[in-house]
């Protein structure tokens, strides 16, 4: 019993090594931490003559894509054109588009964070909402830690049957995942177009409603003024002879 008490005292009163952990992936490199196919889609409001920039990580030799579409624009004399620029980590301009919608797709030549900037300099007094869909996909993805092991296995399995059932299933699965990913990409672009058409229809409906109301008030006002003018033509004054007009 007396032997257990000092042990409990050391456990309960010993030094505490707790604290905030700052390195969650100490054994992982940036290649392992950022590698993978991903996709982001959301809407952003760009102010009048404003600039919005986003960054996304990509490896060298992989595919980077960006799709955008202007959903609605406010202000008088507004322009639906949006200036889009994609810059490499070394500040090299990879692609530029100046339109209401567009798609950018290129093979990355550097590893790092790629910058996407959206400028609304065409509209000095109006804001716009833009739908974005961007990401990176990897057709020939391989884990860098397993590259050497796969080379050894390829040499060992060179003499074996090439039509292995498991390898065929694995290859077909990767192809299916890749096709599904691209299908979602085109689906998001179609959703952009649908939302843009909806906001355009809503804007036209409000425009027609207010213009019809203005024309209705104009017609009623002009009719009332014409009635007053015609009424004054038939007004006769009754008075003395002195008040009658003379020749």
Short mmCIF file of C-alpha atoms in Angstrom, two decimals, residues 148-160:
data_model
loop_
_atom_site.label_atom_id
_atom_site.label_comp_id
_atom_site.label_asym_id
_atom_site.label_seq_id
_atom_site.Cartn_x
_atom_site.Cartn_y
_atom_site.Cartn_z
CA UNK A 148 9.63 3.56 -55.36
CA UNK A 149 7.61 0.66 -54.03
CA UNK A 150 5.38 0.67 -57.09
CA UNK A 151 8.43 0.58 -59.38
CA UNK A 152 9.74 -2.48 -57.57
CA UNK A 153 6.35 -4.17 -57.75
CA UNK A 154 6.12 -3.43 -61.47
CA UNK A 155 9.46 -5.15 -62.04
CA UNK A 156 8.41 -8.14 -59.94
CA UNK A 157 5.01 -8.40 -61.58
CA UNK A 158 6.32 -7.92 -65.14
CA UNK A 159 6.29 -11.68 -65.63
CA UNK A 160 2.82 -12.15 -64.14
#
